[in-house]
Amino acid sequence: MPNTKYIFVTGGVTSSLGKGIISASLAKLLQARGFKTTIQKFDPYINVDPGTLNPYEHGECYVTEDGAETDLDLGHYERFLNVATSQANNVTTGRIYQSVIEKERRGEFLGKTVQVVPHITNEIKERMQLLGQTGEYDVVITEIGGTVGDIESLPYIEAVRQLRWELGEHNGLVIHLTLIPFLSAAGELKTKPTQHSVKTLMQSGINADVLVCRTEHDLSEELRDKLALFCNVKREAVIQSIDAPSIYDVPILMREERLDEVVLGKLALPKDQKLNLSQWSSFLHRLKNPKSNIKIGLIGKYVELQDSYKSILEAFIHAGVQNEVEVIVDSIHSEYIDATTIEKKIAHLDGVLVAPGFGSRGVEGKIDAIRYARENNIPFLGICLGMQMAVIEFARNVLGLKEANSIEMDDQTPHPVISLMEEQKAVIDKGGTMRLGAWKCSIFEGTIASNVYKTSEIMERHRHRYEFNDVYKKQLNDAGMIASGLNPDTDLVEIIEISNHPWFVGVQYHPEYKSTVVNPHPLFVAFVAACKKHSLNKNV
Ligand code: GLN
């Protein structure tokens, strides 16, 4: 049995405190000391995965190499650690129950009454240890979604209590993330909500080992003493997590608070390994010192909620750093784009990105934006639905197929330039049935794509049901929209581009999922470079 150490991260007081970022930052510090670390997220909702959730509910749905539709925190884990995650890294209550019920149907419980304790909690505990048991990791960090005290969280908290006891001293610990609100009228930081949430945790039999306190203002020494005394944690285990200019500052702030040392001490792991954060610090330095800025329009229909396009926004940050520019993202709601507003909304931009999406709401605005970018030589990147809309726009306005459409939007269109694959036609279930995960793509030489990737074969992650319709390939190609990347096994078109345009690329896959601090995605890097060039040309 490998001697993997387990860290559990719970949240108190409110949601959205950034457990994912704290977990990823701690993992980064442990990784920087040479410990092999992974992070997993347990979500207390009943959906089997977030794939069926509207982005307004839960932000972006992140997709892993193995095709799991997961919580967006897995994106942070990958971006921070540069290590791929998988289906095993994200578990929901729905999945736990599904698996327990399937076992019950197979008679695996031998006539016993199946109950939350022990059957659901056992299933949770098993899954909490799955990655640890591979022997690949020294430390597994498990983030428990939701807030302590929620009815939904109870089985998870109970599983953590049991597991910590079973693992024994120095093998498991609990970090509780809370909020220390600032009452401006009183000019004071308040510890009471934290005391209450720690007590709630205690009622479930868990004493937090480390308290990470989100705050807008520095915690005084007295306040830290008070928190330690009332919350039953060691003084050095009261960690301040002050609001940071960017999520990429958090590992450095956690280092300054010695979170890594406190954790290593409690897990009886050696503290003498050299901590190598030089690459991270250099990224941060470049992030804070851009030489210029560019403005890119992000056109989508979920723009009110920034979390809907999390990976795209982060990929822009990585690519901006690589290009020494600050990418200012102008989020533009596609429903509000039409002939009367287009000039005002798009003309000043250095680049246009049309986002992924589902359904017909707002697609005509996306098509108008693409037309504007194409006709006015503004760099363009279309992702998934954005690529499909670029094909439709070209078919309508260059080939003259006025009614060209995707059959997702109009199943009666006479020109289905985006259509449904044969194997998708019989699919009724919505969850987990799209083309998901990493697929190969071969790139033709002499194209923008081959210039970007500098290799002839790539693997990129997918999440879509509809595909480029091959019937129109030649016609589009002859008019200047070429297919520069194909799936080598099925010939499905994965990349399209326009030859007589400074930079116009559409991809059926999602490059944003693979961009990390260490490996900014080449497509985003090249797109931002093209936008930077556009901006310079504009200003001469
Ligand atoms: N709705 C489109 C499809 O299913 C695009 C999906 C996406 O943008 N992720 O093919």
Coordinates of C-alpha atoms and ligand atoms in Angstrom, one line a residue:
M1 CA 0.0 0.0 0.0
P2 CA 1.7 3.3 -1.1
N3 CA 2.1 5.8 1.7
T4 CA 0.1 8.6 0.0
K5 CA -0.8 11.5 2.2
Y6 CA -4.3 13.0 1.9
I7 CA -5.3 16.6 2.3
F8 CA -9.0 17.5 2.4
V9 CA -10.1 21.1 1.7
T10 CA -13.5 22.2 3.0
G11 CA -15.2 25.5 2.8
G12 CA -17.2 27.5 5.3
V13 CA -19.2 30.7 5.6
T14 CA -20.0 31.2 1.9
S15 CA -19.4 29.6 -1.4
S16 CA -17.1 31.0 -4.1
L17 CA -14.2 31.6 -1.7
G18 CA -11.8 30.0 -4.1
K19 CA -11.2 26.5 -2.7
G20 CA -10.0 25.5 -6.1
I21 CA -7.3 28.2 -6.3
I22 CA -6.1 27.5 -2.7
S23 CA -6.0 23.8 -3.5
A24 CA -4.1 24.4 -6.7
S25 CA -1.7 26.9 -5.0
L26 CA -0.9 24.4 -2.3
A27 CA -0.4 21.7 -4.8
K28 CA 1.9 24.0 -6.8
L29 CA 4.0 24.6 -3.7
L30 CA 4.3 20.9 -2.9
Q31 CA 5.1 20.2 -6.5
A32 CA 7.8 22.9 -6.5
R33 CA 9.4 21.0 -3.6
G34 CA 9.4 17.8 -5.6
F35 CA 6.3 16.0 -4.2
K36 CA 4.1 14.4 -6.8
T37 CA 0.8 15.9 -6.2
T38 CA -2.7 15.7 -7.7
I39 CA -6.0 17.3 -6.9
Q40 CA -9.5 15.9 -7.1
K41 CA -12.9 17.6 -6.6
F42 CA -16.0 16.0 -5.0
D43 CA -19.2 17.9 -5.9
P44 CA -22.3 17.4 -3.8
Y45 CA -24.9 17.9 -6.6
I46 CA -26.9 15.1 -8.1
N47 CA -26.1 15.6 -11.8
V48 CA -23.8 12.7 -12.8
D49 CA -21.4 15.3 -14.2
P50 CA -21.7 19.0 -15.0
G51 CA -22.0 18.3 -18.8
T52 CA -25.8 18.8 -18.6
L53 CA -25.5 22.0 -16.6
N54 CA -26.2 25.4 -18.1
P55 CA -23.0 27.6 -17.8
Y56 CA -25.1 30.1 -15.8
E57 CA -25.5 27.4 -13.1
H58 CA -22.0 26.3 -12.6
G59 CA -19.6 28.1 -15.0
E60 CA -17.7 26.4 -17.8
C61 CA -17.7 22.7 -18.2
Y62 CA -14.1 21.6 -18.3
V63 CA -13.1 18.6 -20.4
T64 CA -10.2 16.2 -19.6
E65 CA -8.1 14.2 -22.0
D66 CA -10.1 11.0 -21.3
G67 CA -13.3 12.9 -22.2
A68 CA -14.8 13.5 -18.7
E69 CA -17.0 16.6 -18.5
T70 CA -15.9 18.1 -15.2
D71 CA -16.0 21.0 -12.8
L72 CA -14.0 24.1 -13.9
D73 CA -11.7 23.8 -10.9
L74 CA -10.0 20.9 -12.7
G75 CA -9.0 23.5 -15.3
H76 CA -7.2 25.4 -12.5
Y77 CA -5.5 22.2 -11.3
E78 CA -4.2 21.6 -14.8
R79 CA -3.2 25.2 -15.5
F80 CA -1.3 25.4 -12.2
L81 CA 0.3 22.0 -12.1
N82 CA 0.7 21.2 -15.8
V83 CA -0.4 17.7 -15.1
A84 CA -3.4 16.1 -16.8
T85 CA -6.5 15.2 -14.8
S86 CA -9.0 12.5 -15.7
Q87 CA -12.5 11.3 -14.8
A88 CA -11.2 10.0 -11.5
N89 CA -10.4 13.6 -10.5
N90 CA -14.1 14.7 -10.4
V91 CA -16.8 12.9 -8.6
T92 CA -20.4 14.1 -8.0
T93 CA -23.1 12.8 -5.7
G94 CA -25.0 11.7 -8.8
R95 CA -22.1 9.5 -9.8
I96 CA -21.7 8.1 -6.3
Y97 CA -25.4 7.2 -6.1
Q98 CA -25.4 5.8 -9.6
S99 CA -22.6 3.5 -8.8
V100 CA -24.1 2.4 -5.5
I101 CA -27.5 1.8 -7.1
E102 CA -25.9 -0.3 -9.9
K103 CA -24.2 -2.4 -7.3
E104 CA -27.5 -2.9 -5.4
R105 CA -29.1 -4.0 -8.7
R106 CA -26.3 -6.5 -9.2
G107 CA -27.0 -7.9 -5.7
E108 CA -23.5 -6.9 -4.4
F109 CA -24.8 -5.8 -1.0
L110 CA -26.0 -9.4 -0.3
G111 CA -29.4 -8.5 1.0
K112 CA -28.4 -5.7 3.3
T113 CA -30.4 -2.5 3.5
V114 CA -28.4 0.1 1.5
Q115 CA -27.9 3.3 3.4
V116 CA -26.1 6.6 3.3
V117 CA -23.8 5.3 6.1
P118 CA -22.0 3.1 5.4
H119 CA -22.7 2.4 1.7
I120 CA -22.6 5.9 0.2
T121 CA -19.8 7.0 2.6
N122 CA -17.9 3.8 1.7
E123 CA -18.3 4.6 -2.0
I124 CA -17.0 8.2 -1.4
K125 CA -14.0 6.9 0.6
E126 CA -13.1 4.4 -2.1
R127 CA -13.2 7.1 -4.7
M128 CA -11.2 9.5 -2.5
Q129 CA -8.4 6.9 -2.4
L130 CA -8.5 5.8 -6.1
L131 CA -5.7 8.2 -7.3
G132 CA -3.7 7.6 -4.2
Q133 CA -3.7 3.9 -4.7
T134 CA -2.1 4.2 -8.1
G135 CA 1.1 4.8 -6.3
E136 CA 1.8 7.7 -8.6
Y137 CA 1.3 10.5 -6.0
D138 CA 2.9 11.5 -2.8
V139 CA 0.0 13.8 -1.9
V140 CA -3.6 13.8 -3.0
I141 CA -5.6 17.0 -2.3
T142 CA -9.3 16.5 -2.2
E143 CA -11.5 19.5 -2.5
I144 CA -15.0 19.1 -1.1
G145 CA -17.5 21.3 -3.1
G146 CA -20.2 23.3 -1.3
T147 CA -20.1 24.8 2.2
V148 CA -19.9 23.0 5.5
G149 CA -23.4 22.8 7.0
D150 CA -25.1 22.1 3.7
I151 CA -27.3 19.0 3.8
E152 CA -25.7 17.8 0.6
S153 CA -22.2 17.9 2.0
L154 CA -22.9 15.7 5.0
P155 CA -22.0 12.3 3.6
Y156 CA -18.7 13.8 2.3
I157 CA -17.8 15.3 5.6
E158 CA -18.6 12.0 7.3
A159 CA -16.4 10.2 4.8
V160 CA -13.6 12.6 5.5
R161 CA -14.0 12.1 9.2
Q162 CA -13.8 8.3 8.8
L163 CA -11.0 8.3 6.4
R164 CA -8.8 10.6 8.4
W165 CA -9.3 8.3 11.4
E166 CA -8.5 5.3 9.3
L167 CA -5.4 6.8 7.7
G168 CA -4.0 7.7 11.1
E169 CA -1.9 10.5 12.3
H170 CA 0.3 12.3 9.8
N171 CA -1.4 10.7 6.8
G172 CA -4.4 13.0 6.5
L173 CA -5.3 16.6 7.3
V174 CA -8.1 19.0 6.9
I175 CA -7.8 22.6 5.6
H176 CA -10.8 24.7 6.2
L177 CA -11.2 27.8 4.0
T178 CA -13.4 30.6 5.5
L179 CA -14.2 34.2 5.1
I180 CA -13.2 37.0 7.5
P181 CA -15.7 39.7 6.5
F182 CA -14.8 43.4 6.9
L183 CA -17.6 45.6 8.3
S184 CA -16.8 49.0 6.9
A185 CA -19.2 50.8 9.2
A186 CA -17.3 49.4 12.2
G187 CA -14.0 49.4 10.4
E188 CA -13.4 45.9 11.7
L189 CA -12.7 42.3 10.5
K190 CA -15.1 39.8 12.1
T191 CA -14.1 36.3 13.1
K192 CA -17.5 35.1 14.3
P193 CA -18.7 33.5 11.1
T194 CA -15.5 31.5 11.0
Q195 CA -15.9 30.4 14.6
H196 CA -19.4 29.2 13.7
S197 CA -18.3 27.3 10.6
V198 CA -15.4 25.6 12.5
K199 CA -17.9 24.6 15.2
T200 CA -20.2 23.2 12.5
L201 CA -17.3 21.1 11.3
M202 CA -16.6 20.0 14.8
Q203 CA -20.2 18.8 15.3
S204 CA -19.5 16.4 12.4
G205 CA -16.4 15.2 14.3
I206 CA -13.8 17.1 12.3
N207 CA -11.2 19.4 13.9
A208 CA -9.7 21.6 11.1
D209 CA -5.9 21.4 11.2
V210 CA -5.4 24.5 9.1
L211 CA -7.5 27.5 8.7
V212 CA -7.2 29.5 5.5
C213 CA -8.9 32.9 5.9
R214 CA -10.0 34.9 2.9
T215 CA -9.9 38.5 3.7
E216 CA -9.8 42.0 2.1
H217 CA -7.5 43.4 4.8
D218 CA -4.4 42.0 6.6
L219 CA -5.2 40.0 9.7
S220 CA -3.6 41.5 12.8
E221 CA -1.5 39.3 15.2
E222 CA -4.3 39.6 17.8
L223 CA -6.9 38.4 15.3
R224 CA -4.8 35.5 14.4
D225 CA -4.3 34.6 18.1
K226 CA -8.0 34.8 18.6
L227 CA -8.8 32.6 15.6
A228 CA -6.3 30.0 16.8
L229 CA -7.7 30.0 20.3
F230 CA -11.4 29.8 19.3
C231 CA -11.0 27.5 16.4
N232 CA -8.7 25.0 17.9
V233 CA -5.9 25.3 15.5
K234 CA -2.2 26.0 16.0
R235 CA -1.2 29.7 15.7
E236 CA 1.0 29.0 12.7
A237 CA -1.9 27.2 11.1
V238 CA -3.9 30.3 10.8
I239 CA -3.2 31.3 7.2
Q240 CA -4.2 34.6 5.7
S241 CA -5.4 34.6 2.1
I242 CA -5.7 38.2 1.2
D243 CA -7.5 39.3 -2.1
A244 CA -4.8 39.1 -4.8
P245 CA -4.5 41.0 -8.1
S246 CA -4.5 37.6 -9.9
I247 CA -5.0 34.0 -9.1
Y248 CA -1.4 33.4 -10.2
D249 CA -0.3 35.5 -7.1
V250 CA -1.9 33.0 -4.7
P251 CA 0.9 30.4 -4.6
I252 CA 3.4 33.1 -3.8
L253 CA 1.1 34.5 -1.1
M254 CA 0.6 31.0 0.4
R255 CA 4.3 30.6 0.4
E256 CA 4.8 33.8 2.3
E257 CA 2.2 32.5 4.9
R258 CA 4.2 29.2 5.0
L259 CA 1.1 27.1 4.2
D260 CA 3.4 24.5 2.6
E261 CA 5.6 24.2 5.7
V262 CA 2.6 23.9 8.0
V263 CA 1.2 21.2 5.9
L264 CA 4.5 19.3 5.5
G265 CA 5.0 19.4 9.3
K266 CA 1.5 18.0 10.0
L267 CA 2.0 15.2 7.4
A268 CA 5.5 14.4 8.7
L269 CA 7.0 15.0 5.3
P270 CA 10.5 16.4 4.9
K271 CA 10.7 20.2 4.7
D272 CA 14.3 20.5 3.6
Q273 CA 13.6 20.0 -0.2
K274 CA 14.5 23.1 -2.2
L275 CA 11.5 25.0 -3.3
N276 CA 11.8 25.9 -7.0
L277 CA 9.3 28.5 -8.0
S278 CA 11.5 30.4 -10.4
Q279 CA 9.5 29.6 -13.5
W280 CA 6.3 30.6 -11.7
S281 CA 7.8 33.8 -10.4
S282 CA 9.1 34.7 -13.9
F283 CA 5.6 34.2 -15.3
L284 CA 4.2 36.4 -12.7
H285 CA 6.8 39.1 -13.3
R286 CA 6.0 39.1 -17.0
L287 CA 2.3 39.1 -16.3
K288 CA 2.7 42.3 -14.2
N289 CA 4.9 44.0 -16.6
P290 CA 3.4 43.9 -20.1
K291 CA 4.9 46.2 -22.8
S292 CA 1.6 47.1 -24.3
N293 CA -2.0 46.0 -24.5
I294 CA -4.4 44.7 -27.0
K295 CA -8.2 44.4 -27.1
I296 CA -9.8 41.2 -28.1
G297 CA -13.6 40.7 -28.4
L298 CA -14.9 37.6 -26.8
I299 CA -18.3 37.0 -28.5
G300 CA -20.6 34.6 -26.7
K301 CA -24.0 34.3 -25.2
Y302 CA -23.0 33.6 -21.6
V303 CA -20.8 36.7 -21.2
E304 CA -22.5 38.0 -18.1
L305 CA -20.9 35.2 -16.1
Q306 CA -17.1 35.3 -16.4
D307 CA -16.8 31.7 -15.2
S308 CA -18.6 30.5 -18.4
Y309 CA -15.5 31.1 -20.5
K310 CA -12.9 30.5 -17.7
S311 CA -10.4 28.5 -19.7
I312 CA -10.5 30.9 -22.6
L313 CA -9.8 33.9 -20.3
E314 CA -6.9 32.1 -18.7
A315 CA -5.5 31.0 -22.0
F316 CA -5.5 34.6 -23.0
I317 CA -3.5 35.5 -19.9
H318 CA -0.9 32.7 -20.7
A319 CA -0.7 33.8 -24.3
G320 CA -0.5 37.5 -23.4
V321 CA 2.5 36.8 -21.1
Q322 CA 4.2 34.9 -23.9
N323 CA 3.7 37.9 -26.2
E324 CA 4.5 40.5 -23.5
V325 CA 1.1 42.2 -23.9
E326 CA -1.9 42.5 -21.6
V327 CA -4.9 41.1 -23.3
I328 CA -7.9 43.2 -22.5
V329 CA -11.0 41.0 -23.1
D330 CA -14.1 42.9 -24.2
S331 CA -16.9 40.5 -23.5
I332 CA -19.6 41.1 -26.1
H333 CA -23.1 39.5 -25.9
S334 CA -23.8 38.0 -29.3
E335 CA -27.5 38.7 -29.0
Y336 CA -26.9 42.4 -29.1
I337 CA -24.9 42.4 -32.3
D338 CA -26.7 43.3 -35.5
A339 CA -26.2 45.4 -38.6
T340 CA -26.8 48.6 -36.6
T341 CA -24.4 47.9 -33.7
I342 CA -21.6 45.9 -35.4
E343 CA -19.3 48.8 -36.3
K344 CA -19.4 50.2 -32.8
K345 CA -18.8 46.9 -31.2
I346 CA -16.2 45.3 -33.4
A347 CA -14.3 47.9 -35.4
H348 CA -11.9 49.0 -32.6
L349 CA -10.9 45.5 -31.7
D350 CA -7.5 43.9 -32.4
G351 CA -9.0 40.5 -32.6
V352 CA -12.3 38.6 -32.5
L353 CA -12.9 35.3 -30.7
V354 CA -16.2 33.6 -31.2
A355 CA -16.9 31.3 -28.3
P356 CA -18.2 27.8 -28.0
G357 CA -21.9 27.3 -27.3
F358 CA -25.1 25.4 -27.9
G359 CA -28.5 26.3 -29.4
S360 CA -29.7 29.0 -31.7
R361 CA -29.9 32.0 -29.3
G362 CA -27.4 34.7 -30.4
V363 CA -25.9 32.8 -33.3
E364 CA -26.8 35.4 -36.0
G365 CA -24.8 38.0 -34.0
K366 CA -21.9 35.7 -34.0
I367 CA -22.2 35.3 -37.8
D368 CA -22.3 39.1 -38.2
A369 CA -19.2 39.5 -36.1
I370 CA -17.3 36.8 -38.1
R371 CA -18.3 38.5 -41.4
Y372 CA -17.0 41.8 -40.0
A373 CA -13.7 40.3 -38.9
R374 CA -13.3 38.5 -42.3
E375 CA -14.1 41.5 -44.4
N376 CA -12.0 43.9 -42.4
N377 CA -8.9 41.7 -41.9
I378 CA -9.3 41.5 -38.1
P379 CA -7.6 38.4 -36.7
F380 CA -10.2 35.8 -35.9
L381 CA -10.3 32.6 -33.9
G382 CA -13.5 30.5 -33.8
I383 CA -13.8 27.7 -31.2
C384 CA -16.2 24.8 -31.6
L385 CA -19.5 26.6 -32.3
G386 CA -17.4 29.6 -33.3
M387 CA -15.7 27.5 -36.0
Q388 CA -19.1 26.1 -37.2
M389 CA -20.4 29.7 -37.4
A390 CA -17.4 30.7 -39.5
V391 CA -18.2 28.0 -42.0
I392 CA -21.8 29.1 -42.1
E393 CA -20.8 32.7 -42.6
F394 CA -18.5 31.8 -45.5
A395 CA -21.1 29.6 -47.1
R396 CA -23.7 32.3 -46.9
N397 CA -21.7 35.3 -47.9
V398 CA -19.0 34.0 -50.1
L399 CA -20.5 30.9 -51.7
G400 CA -23.9 32.6 -51.8
L401 CA -25.7 29.8 -50.1
K402 CA -28.0 32.2 -48.3
E403 CA -29.8 29.6 -46.2
A404 CA -26.7 27.7 -45.1
N405 CA -26.9 26.6 -41.5
S406 CA -26.1 24.0 -38.9
I407 CA -28.8 21.4 -38.5
E408 CA -28.5 22.2 -34.8
M409 CA -30.1 25.6 -35.6
D410 CA -32.3 24.6 -38.6
D411 CA -32.9 21.0 -39.3
Q412 CA -34.7 21.9 -42.6
T413 CA -31.9 23.9 -44.1
P414 CA -31.2 23.2 -47.8
H415 CA -27.5 23.7 -47.1
P416 CA -26.5 21.8 -43.9
V417 CA -22.8 22.9 -43.9
I418 CA -22.6 21.7 -40.3
S419 CA -24.4 18.4 -39.8
L420 CA -24.8 15.5 -37.5
M421 CA -22.6 12.4 -37.7
E422 CA -24.4 9.1 -38.5
E423 CA -23.6 7.7 -35.1
Q424 CA -25.0 10.7 -33.3
K425 CA -28.4 10.5 -35.1
A426 CA -29.7 7.7 -32.8
V427 CA -28.5 9.3 -29.6
I428 CA -31.3 10.3 -27.3
D429 CA -29.5 10.9 -23.9
K430 CA -27.9 14.3 -23.5
G431 CA -25.4 13.5 -20.8
G432 CA -21.9 12.2 -21.8
T433 CA -22.9 11.5 -25.4
M434 CA -21.1 14.1 -27.4
R435 CA -17.7 13.7 -29.1
L436 CA -15.6 14.1 -26.0
G437 CA -12.0 14.2 -25.0
A438 CA -8.8 14.0 -26.9
W439 CA -8.8 13.1 -30.6
K440 CA -6.0 13.1 -33.1
C441 CA -5.7 15.8 -35.9
S442 CA -3.3 15.7 -38.8
I443 CA -2.2 19.1 -40.1
F444 CA -1.4 20.0 -43.7
E445 CA 1.9 21.7 -44.4
G446 CA 2.1 25.2 -45.5
T447 CA -1.0 26.3 -43.5
I448 CA -1.4 28.7 -40.6
A449 CA -2.1 25.7 -38.4
S450 CA 1.1 23.9 -39.3
N451 CA 3.0 27.2 -38.7
V452 CA 1.3 27.5 -35.3
Y453 CA 1.8 23.9 -34.1
K454 CA 5.1 23.2 -35.9
T455 CA 4.2 19.5 -36.1
S456 CA 2.0 17.5 -38.4
E457 CA 0.0 15.6 -35.7
I458 CA -1.7 17.0 -32.6
M459 CA -4.2 15.8 -30.0
E460 CA -6.9 18.2 -28.9
R461 CA -10.0 18.0 -26.7
H462 CA -13.5 18.0 -28.1
R463 CA -17.0 18.6 -26.8
H464 CA -19.6 18.8 -29.5
R465 CA -22.2 16.8 -31.4
Y466 CA -22.2 18.5 -34.8
E467 CA -19.5 18.4 -37.5
F468 CA -18.3 20.1 -40.6
N469 CA -20.2 18.5 -43.6
D470 CA -17.7 17.1 -46.0
V471 CA -20.0 17.5 -48.9
Y472 CA -19.2 21.3 -48.9
K473 CA -15.4 20.8 -48.4
K474 CA -14.4 21.3 -52.1
Q475 CA -16.7 24.2 -52.7
L476 CA -15.5 26.0 -49.6
N477 CA -11.9 25.2 -50.4
D478 CA -12.1 26.5 -54.0
A479 CA -13.5 29.8 -52.6
G480 CA -10.6 30.2 -50.1
M481 CA -11.7 28.5 -46.9
I482 CA -9.5 25.5 -46.5
A483 CA -9.6 22.5 -44.2
S484 CA -6.1 22.5 -42.7
G485 CA -6.5 19.8 -40.1
L486 CA -8.3 16.5 -40.4
N487 CA -8.9 13.6 -38.0
P488 CA -6.6 11.0 -39.6
D489 CA -9.0 8.1 -38.9
T490 CA -12.3 9.6 -39.9
D491 CA -11.3 12.6 -42.1
L492 CA -13.6 14.8 -40.0
V493 CA -12.5 18.4 -40.5
E494 CA -10.9 19.8 -37.3
I495 CA -9.4 23.1 -38.5
I496 CA -10.5 25.6 -41.1
E497 CA -8.7 28.7 -42.2
I498 CA -8.9 31.4 -44.8
S499 CA -5.8 31.9 -47.0
N500 CA -6.3 35.5 -48.1
H501 CA -6.7 37.0 -44.6
P502 CA -4.0 38.0 -42.1
W503 CA -5.2 35.4 -39.5
F504 CA -8.5 33.6 -39.7
V505 CA -8.7 30.2 -38.0
G506 CA -11.6 28.0 -36.7
V507 CA -11.1 24.9 -34.7
Q508 CA -13.7 22.2 -34.0
Y509 CA -11.9 21.3 -30.7
H510 CA -11.2 23.4 -27.6
P511 CA -7.6 24.5 -27.4
E512 CA -8.3 26.5 -24.3
Y513 CA -8.5 23.4 -22.1
K514 CA -4.8 22.6 -22.7
S515 CA -3.3 26.0 -22.0
T516 CA -1.2 26.1 -18.8
V517 CA 1.2 28.5 -17.2
V518 CA 4.2 26.3 -18.3
N519 CA 2.7 25.5 -21.7
P520 CA 0.7 28.4 -23.1
H521 CA -1.4 27.0 -26.0
P522 CA 0.4 27.7 -29.3
L523 CA -2.9 28.6 -31.0
F524 CA -3.7 31.3 -28.4
V525 CA -0.1 32.4 -28.5
A526 CA -0.3 32.8 -32.3
F527 CA -3.7 34.4 -32.3
V528 CA -2.5 37.0 -29.7
A529 CA 0.6 37.6 -31.8
A530 CA -1.6 38.3 -34.8
C531 CA -3.8 40.6 -32.8
K532 CA -0.7 42.4 -31.5
K533 CA 0.5 42.9 -35.1
H534 CA -2.9 44.2 -36.1
S535 CA -2.8 46.6 -33.2
L536 CA 0.7 47.9 -34.2
N537 CA -0.4 48.3 -37.9
K538 CA -3.5 50.1 -36.8
N539 CA -1.4 52.6 -34.8
V540 CA 1.1 53.5 -37.6
Ligands
GLN1 N1 -23.3 23.2 -30.3 C1 -22.2 22.7 -31.1 C2 -22.2 21.2 -31.2 O1 -22.7 20.5 -30.4 C3 -20.9 23.3 -30.6 C4 -20.5 22.8 -29.2 C5 -19.5 23.7 -28.6 O2 -19.2 24.8 -29.0 N2 -18.8 23.1 -27.6 O3 -21.5 20.7 -32.1

